[in-house]
Amino acid sequence: MPVKGLKVEAASIDPGHDAVILNPRDAEHLGVVAGLRASVVCRGRGVGAVVIVDPRVPERVAQLTKGLVERLGDCDTVDVHPIDVPPSFDAFKKRLSGARLSAAEYKMLIADIVAGYYDDAQIASFLVSQLYSKLADEELEHLIRAMVETGEVVKFGEPVYDVHSIGGVPGNSKVALLVVPIVASRGLLIPKTSSRAITSPAGTADTMEVLAKVAFKPQELHDMALRARGLIVWGGALNLAPADDIFVRVERRIGVDPPTQMVASILAKKLAMSVSRLVIDLPTGRGAKVQDESEAELLASMFLAQAGRLNIAMRVAITFGGEPIGFSVGPALEAREALQTLMKGDGASSLVEKACSLAGLVFELGGVVPRGRGYSLACEILRSGAAYRKFREIIEVQEGDPDIKPEDIKLAPKQFTLEAPRDGIVTMIDNRAISLAARAAGAPEDKGAGIQLHVKTGYRVRKGDPLLTIYASSDTRLHEAVRLLDEYNAVLIEGVVVKVLP
Amino acid sequence: MPVKGLKVEAASIDPGHDAVILNPRDAEHLGVVAGLRASVVCRGRGVGAVVIVDPRVPERVAQLTKGLVERLGDCDTVDVHPIDVPPSFDAFKKRLSGARLSAAEYKMLIADIVAGYYDDAQIASFLVSQLYSKLADEELEHLIRAMVETGEVVKFGEPVYDVHSIGGVPGNSKVALLVVPIVASRGLLIPKTSSRAITSPAGTADTMEVLAKVAFKPQELHDMALRARGLIVWGGALNLAPADDIFVRVERRIGVDPPTQMVASILAKKLAMSVSRLVIDLPTGRGAKVQDESEAELLASMFLAQAGRLNIAMRVAITFGGEPIGFSVGPALEAREALQTLMKGDGASSLVEKACSLAGLVFELGGVVPRGRGYSLACEILRSGAAYRKFREIIEVQEGDPDIKPEDIKLAPKQFTLEAPRDGIVTMIDNRAISLAARAAGAPEDKGAGIQLHVKTGYRVRKGDPLLTIYASSDTRLHEAVRLLDEYNAVLIEGVVVKVLP
């Protein structure tokens, strides 16, 4: 039975998820045992929350956790209803059985997930089902549209451009800091929203935050974008396709990231920003998210199939992702390298070529230049300083200091430089080892932590030459990072003479 | 970093799962955010628990939930270690990728699950993976053995017999109350452990509990079994294959029950009781767990494949499960019907024939009679009163009153009798509707609640004849049960003349 008119209090505990804490008697009336979900209703709107029982809570009181209070808004009293199974549970079970769901079924399912009516076990089941029983193109479209419709949509009244990298390669977060100003300097509207790092040492939002604010409200973002033509902001606070945030949290727990859900999540976030011209970057190679070209092509075909359905003009670039991009890994180090490159109009070839290629594809999508001519235009914009001038505008509109210099950027105080153990050629820099070590050093939470590379694959080194420098805020973290680099043999150096036969 | 030597206090809250509640500072030192898992270590043994943060908890104190205190035993202080990923996480991911796991990998995985190192999202993923990427026979054996090895094993030093029904048909819980005394009366050892109802209106343990105690310790159970030769007890308190309890809890949340996991869970529980001669009952039909014979045969072949590997002499009976067994549904009503049948030596044919068939197969497995002769021996034992005398012994050894009469059994006070709306023949009694309505009436928690049928399929009825009587403890519950029977059209009556053409 529902229990009605419970007085709202703020909960003291943080269980890590939305929860309503009730006196055992009220929980008994409700008929929901601790650990299961109930719907907490305020002014007709219900939000799912886990029931926790505590005899210290007075009867007729509902203690709500912080996140729940934020989601429900200002309520003096709430009603609590049992959720036996979510209304869309039949659709959920149908999906698990491998059958196709209709657009209406996806809409119900995603709305219930966003409302908090599904628990992590159920959400994990939905995700894992996609690993085995792939969503057909039509279903994937339904899922994407359902994810868009259950959140905010920001409209601009003109074509919106974007570049999105699926990530997974250390050092990649800074690429957008070049691409966005290059594109925006030609007047195309590119209000890029991005995530913070999930499993990597830096997300684009983390890196941009070294130079400017990244958290804005939808209306602010809209106005700022129209002023500067380009933005690099955090998408997390905007309630764009909020189901994605829930899926990402559970994906991290179960260590899987089904390709169909990846496509759905990326495109839903883009549609929520009204993006209609999109370049997708699939970094591919050893230790990247996508290991080889055939896998990348499969993923590309999934993106392109949806592009047609969703009216997005799209190009997909499969890029080299077999080693870190540029020489820096970690928010502050990457922000510094991006700023240096923009100011100088040139820099590491792996960074400059990638940024110009992606920006060039955007120009071609926008009809600024014919196909095949975008790259050189982008390089010219970077070289001429126009990109740097636009970047200053973007920093300014995002409330940062446009006069910031690379040497102003604060790095972590403790450093350790790894040296070449022998003469030879660098034959491999391991993405995973670099990511793990940079995270162990403290990135991305500690913005000054990370790894500065001094060599890349193909460099000739002599014994004792510096290979890379780790930045961390404590000796413990520094040592852990060194240990990981060592354990994983992060930088491989091989002799010029590989083998001599008798 | 681990936090060490925290003073143990009892938690006030019940979050529905094992949890450790920490001051925010200790949680920060630990480096685990609220909602994720940590290992709570006492005397070298670690148990996984969810971290909850509460500023009311003093620093250097770990508040432990009730279940966690029970699992850890008496500890004044505990250490808390972060669990980044469980040690067996590579094996877990391998399973999700569809690859086969070795015996050692299953052992690690199940040990970590039992230790509480996996959360519900991860456990759900493991279960759902089995829906799509079936376990090979060899893997299933590894899983079963791992489930046995991570719990208690009760040994008897002589062959142990058992009969297990996969359930799913209302009224089925009472069958064991006939089978066990029939088998035990010939001296075969049949210490049957069973579950309480999960989604049905009565489990065998619920029904037996109307007549006797069912919760015992492993040593008590061992001694009682050797005295009475037969037992009907609850398996839940015995720590037999404890992974099963975890799987069942998550299966209920996600509404799936993968066949391989069902086979694993049943056989692991049996091996934990040292069962070596086993009859499996697969009730099959509309509204049962198994819908048709081909599905039943597939399941039977999975059981038989494992029987060979696990050295269990096994026979599988596919039985009619298209309508309720006997005339009663719910613990007290079923206990009453079982007792009546045992005392009289006869009763509803669907009950008597099923019990004698299953007991007969046990006799044949045990070499008591040649194949094909078990059924008549079992019927004779029932008819002669020998089964009733043995049942009295079993009740007595389980601390119940052997002199209990059917009319002593207390039923719920509120009743409603459904009448035939027309003349005709009963063509269908819907299992699901009967189960739902009996549960709505209060079964199995309210032992006196349930449904007494007055007709079965094939009965001729006249308008106004009683079809069934619902028993409940409150009018609200009674009305809800009536509503469900009505909504689902639980008893279908069709005219003798189905159609007349012009």
mmCIF file of C-alpha atoms in Angstrom, chain A residues 178-356:
data_model
loop_
_atom_site.group_PDB
_atom_site.id
_atom_site.type_symbol
_atom_site.label_atom_id
_atom_site.label_comp_id
_atom_site.label_asym_id
_atom_site.label_seq_id
_atom_site.Cartn_x
_atom_site.Cartn_y
_atom_site.Cartn_z
ATOM 1 C CA LEU A 178 42.388 22.374 -31.318
ATOM 2 C CA VAL A 179 39.493 21.165 -33.459
ATOM 3 C CA VAL A 180 36.797 23.353 -31.902
ATOM 4 C CA PRO A 181 38.561 26.715 -32.378
ATOM 5 C CA ILE A 182 39.717 25.749 -35.886
ATOM 6 C CA VAL A 183 36.129 24.972 -36.895
ATOM 7 C CA ALA A 184 34.555 27.898 -35.032
ATOM 8 C CA SER A 185 37.015 30.364 -36.538
ATOM 9 C CA ARG A 186 35.268 29.816 -39.875
ATOM 10 C CA GLY A 187 31.922 30.660 -38.305
ATOM 11 C CA LEU A 188 30.520 27.145 -38.049
ATOM 12 C CA LEU A 189 28.624 26.574 -34.801
ATOM 13 C CA ILE A 190 30.353 23.872 -32.723
ATOM 14 C CA PRO A 191 29.180 23.895 -29.086
ATOM 15 C CA LYS A 192 31.020 20.759 -28.033
ATOM 16 C CA THR A 193 29.812 19.035 -24.909
ATOM 17 C CA SER A 194 31.987 16.278 -23.578
ATOM 18 C CA SER A 195 32.335 14.001 -20.626
ATOM 19 C CA ARG A 196 34.815 13.855 -17.847
ATOM 20 C CA ALA A 197 37.194 10.905 -17.886
ATOM 21 C CA ILE A 198 35.503 7.604 -17.163
ATOM 22 C CA THR A 199 38.348 5.124 -17.315
ATOM 23 C CA SER A 200 40.977 7.335 -18.956
ATOM 24 C CA PRO A 201 43.395 9.801 -17.325
ATOM 25 C CA ALA A 202 41.633 12.846 -18.838
ATOM 26 C CA GLY A 203 38.376 13.670 -20.571
ATOM 27 C CA THR A 204 38.068 16.747 -22.762
ATOM 28 C CA ALA A 205 35.986 18.428 -20.045
ATOM 29 C CA ASP A 206 38.708 17.734 -17.452
ATOM 30 C CA THR A 207 41.383 19.194 -19.706
ATOM 31 C CA MET A 208 39.422 22.296 -20.717
ATOM 32 C CA GLU A 209 38.650 22.902 -17.047
ATOM 33 C CA VAL A 210 42.347 23.665 -16.514
ATOM 34 C CA LEU A 211 41.820 26.784 -18.658
ATOM 35 C CA ALA A 212 38.176 27.788 -18.115
ATOM 36 C CA LYS A 213 34.879 26.909 -16.490
ATOM 37 C CA VAL A 214 33.081 23.961 -18.108
ATOM 38 C CA ALA A 215 29.819 23.594 -16.134
ATOM 39 C CA PHE A 216 26.958 25.751 -17.423
ATOM 40 C CA LYS A 217 23.187 25.679 -17.552
ATOM 41 C CA PRO A 218 21.466 24.881 -20.879
ATOM 42 C CA GLN A 219 20.369 28.494 -21.422
ATOM 43 C CA GLU A 220 23.842 29.887 -20.652
ATOM 44 C CA LEU A 221 25.380 27.358 -22.987
ATOM 45 C CA HIS A 222 22.986 28.341 -25.758
ATOM 46 C CA ASP A 223 23.803 32.041 -25.455
ATOM 47 C CA MET A 224 27.555 31.526 -25.054
ATOM 48 C CA ALA A 225 27.690 29.237 -28.079
ATOM 49 C CA LEU A 226 25.989 31.792 -30.293
ATOM 50 C CA ARG A 227 28.462 34.423 -29.104
ATOM 51 C CA ALA A 228 31.732 32.475 -29.498
ATOM 52 C CA ARG A 229 30.525 29.997 -32.200
ATOM 53 C CA GLY A 230 32.487 27.305 -30.345
ATOM 54 C CA LEU A 231 32.427 25.906 -26.819
ATOM 55 C CA ILE A 232 34.141 23.093 -24.957
ATOM 56 C CA VAL A 233 31.933 22.339 -21.967
ATOM 57 C CA TRP A 234 30.947 19.484 -19.711
ATOM 58 C CA GLY A 235 27.757 17.698 -20.791
ATOM 59 C CA GLY A 236 27.116 16.137 -17.405
ATOM 60 C CA ALA A 237 25.153 18.945 -15.756
ATOM 61 C CA LEU A 238 22.839 19.505 -18.713
ATOM 62 C CA ASN A 239 20.507 16.521 -18.366
ATOM 63 C CA LEU A 240 21.113 15.605 -22.016
ATOM 64 C CA ALA A 241 20.039 11.991 -22.624
ATOM 65 C CA PRO A 242 20.271 11.266 -18.893
ATOM 66 C CA ALA A 243 19.801 7.518 -19.402
ATOM 67 C CA ASP A 244 23.369 7.504 -20.688
ATOM 68 C CA ASP A 245 24.757 8.527 -17.307
ATOM 69 C CA ILE A 246 22.942 5.578 -15.749
ATOM 70 C CA PHE A 247 24.205 3.156 -18.395
ATOM 71 C CA VAL A 248 27.787 4.422 -18.054
ATOM 72 C CA ARG A 249 27.733 3.926 -14.288
ATOM 73 C CA VAL A 250 26.586 0.315 -14.641
ATOM 74 C CA GLU A 251 28.920 -0.393 -17.574
ATOM 75 C CA ARG A 252 31.829 0.564 -15.367
ATOM 76 C CA ARG A 253 30.723 -1.937 -12.737
ATOM 77 C CA ILE A 254 30.394 -4.839 -15.147
ATOM 78 C CA GLY A 255 33.366 -3.899 -17.316
ATOM 79 C CA VAL A 256 31.522 -4.080 -20.624
ATOM 80 C CA ASP A 257 30.561 -1.438 -23.137
ATOM 81 C CA PRO A 258 28.271 -2.997 -25.774
ATOM 82 C CA PRO A 259 28.876 -1.419 -29.212
ATOM 83 C CA THR A 260 25.177 -0.777 -29.823
ATOM 84 C CA GLN A 261 24.847 1.033 -26.505
ATOM 85 C CA MET A 262 27.989 3.050 -27.264
ATOM 86 C CA VAL A 263 26.515 4.184 -30.574
ATOM 87 C CA ALA A 264 23.173 4.937 -28.917
ATOM 88 C CA SER A 265 24.705 6.930 -26.091
ATOM 89 C CA ILE A 266 26.932 9.043 -28.329
ATOM 90 C CA LEU A 267 24.245 9.845 -30.869
ATOM 91 C CA ALA A 268 21.590 10.518 -28.226
ATOM 92 C CA LYS A 269 23.862 13.094 -26.572
ATOM 93 C CA LYS A 270 24.491 14.691 -29.969
ATOM 94 C CA LEU A 271 20.809 14.842 -30.896
ATOM 95 C CA ALA A 272 20.087 16.407 -27.517
ATOM 96 C CA MET A 273 22.425 19.216 -28.617
ATOM 97 C CA SER A 274 20.640 19.360 -32.013
ATOM 98 C CA VAL A 275 23.819 18.297 -33.832
ATOM 99 C CA SER A 276 23.121 17.679 -37.520
ATOM 100 C CA ARG A 277 26.682 17.540 -38.967
ATOM 101 C CA LEU A 278 28.954 15.156 -37.145
ATOM 102 C CA VAL A 279 32.449 13.723 -37.524
ATOM 103 C CA ILE A 280 33.086 10.542 -35.535
ATOM 104 C CA ASP A 281 36.667 9.614 -34.656
ATOM 105 C CA LEU A 282 37.424 5.940 -34.014
ATOM 106 C CA PRO A 283 40.990 5.659 -32.673
ATOM 107 C CA THR A 284 42.065 2.151 -33.580
ATOM 108 C CA GLY A 285 45.058 0.113 -32.543
ATOM 109 C CA ARG A 286 46.764 -1.856 -29.816
ATOM 110 C CA GLY A 287 45.383 -0.915 -26.389
ATOM 111 C CA ALA A 288 42.701 1.403 -27.813
ATOM 112 C CA LYS A 289 38.967 0.783 -27.446
ATOM 113 C CA VAL A 290 38.890 -0.585 -30.987
ATOM 114 C CA GLN A 291 41.698 -3.036 -31.610
ATOM 115 C CA ASP A 292 41.739 -3.434 -35.366
ATOM 116 C CA GLU A 293 40.413 -2.001 -38.573
ATOM 117 C CA SER A 294 37.736 -4.604 -39.221
ATOM 118 C CA GLU A 295 36.238 -3.916 -35.797
ATOM 119 C CA ALA A 296 36.404 -0.189 -36.541
ATOM 120 C CA GLU A 297 34.651 -0.667 -39.868
ATOM 121 C CA LEU A 298 31.858 -2.587 -38.212
ATOM 122 C CA LEU A 299 31.391 0.188 -35.687
ATOM 123 C CA ALA A 300 31.568 2.813 -38.451
ATOM 124 C CA SER A 301 28.797 1.037 -40.342
ATOM 125 C CA MET A 302 26.626 1.101 -37.220
ATOM 126 C CA PHE A 303 27.149 4.846 -36.847
ATOM 127 C CA LEU A 304 26.474 5.490 -40.523
ATOM 128 C CA ALA A 305 23.305 3.382 -40.522
ATOM 129 C CA GLN A 306 21.934 5.548 -37.729
ATOM 130 C CA ALA A 307 23.106 8.778 -39.355
ATOM 131 C CA GLY A 308 20.728 8.144 -42.236
ATOM 132 C CA ARG A 309 17.840 7.367 -39.915
ATOM 133 C CA LEU A 310 18.445 10.356 -37.667
ATOM 134 C CA ASN A 311 19.129 12.917 -40.409
ATOM 135 C CA ILE A 312 22.686 13.557 -39.338
ATOM 136 C CA ALA A 313 25.242 14.305 -42.055
ATOM 137 C CA MET A 314 28.127 12.199 -40.813
ATOM 138 C CA ARG A 315 31.654 11.160 -41.649
ATOM 139 C CA VAL A 316 33.554 8.582 -39.679
ATOM 140 C CA ALA A 317 37.349 8.704 -39.409
ATOM 141 C CA ILE A 318 39.252 5.600 -38.382
ATOM 142 C CA THR A 319 42.421 7.081 -36.891
ATOM 143 C CA PHE A 320 45.668 5.614 -35.621
ATOM 144 C CA GLY A 321 45.257 4.892 -31.923
ATOM 145 C CA GLY A 322 48.158 2.526 -31.286
ATOM 146 C CA GLU A 323 50.060 4.939 -29.020
ATOM 147 C CA PRO A 324 49.295 8.123 -27.050
ATOM 148 C CA ILE A 325 48.346 11.266 -29.008
ATOM 149 C CA GLY A 326 50.954 14.021 -28.736
ATOM 150 C CA PHE A 327 53.377 13.952 -25.824
ATOM 151 C CA SER A 328 51.159 14.645 -22.822
ATOM 152 C CA VAL A 329 48.709 12.619 -20.739
ATOM 153 C CA GLY A 330 46.641 14.148 -17.918
ATOM 154 C CA PRO A 331 44.501 17.324 -17.766
ATOM 155 C CA ALA A 332 47.121 20.012 -17.015
ATOM 156 C CA LEU A 333 49.838 18.511 -19.212
ATOM 157 C CA GLU A 334 47.404 18.116 -22.090
ATOM 158 C CA ALA A 335 45.982 21.621 -21.668
ATOM 159 C CA ARG A 336 49.561 22.911 -21.764
ATOM 160 C CA GLU A 337 50.412 21.010 -24.937
ATOM 161 C CA ALA A 338 47.183 22.162 -26.614
ATOM 162 C CA LEU A 339 47.861 25.786 -25.674
ATOM 163 C CA GLN A 340 51.484 25.592 -26.874
ATOM 164 C CA THR A 341 50.361 24.098 -30.166
ATOM 165 C CA LEU A 342 47.657 26.723 -30.703
ATOM 166 C CA MET A 343 50.022 29.601 -29.845
ATOM 167 C CA LYS A 344 52.822 28.300 -32.023
ATOM 168 C CA GLY A 345 50.517 27.121 -34.811
ATOM 169 C CA ASP A 346 52.371 23.837 -34.839
ATOM 170 C CA GLY A 347 53.330 20.945 -32.565
ATOM 171 C CA ALA A 348 53.505 17.171 -32.298
ATOM 172 C CA SER A 349 52.603 15.715 -35.663
ATOM 173 C CA SER A 350 50.288 13.073 -34.123
ATOM 174 C CA LEU A 351 48.289 15.899 -32.530
ATOM 175 C CA VAL A 352 48.374 18.461 -35.332
ATOM 176 C CA GLU A 353 47.615 16.003 -38.112
ATOM 177 C CA LYS A 354 44.750 14.488 -36.208
ATOM 178 C CA ALA A 355 43.191 17.820 -35.267
ATOM 179 C CA CYS A 356 43.532 19.189 -38.806
#
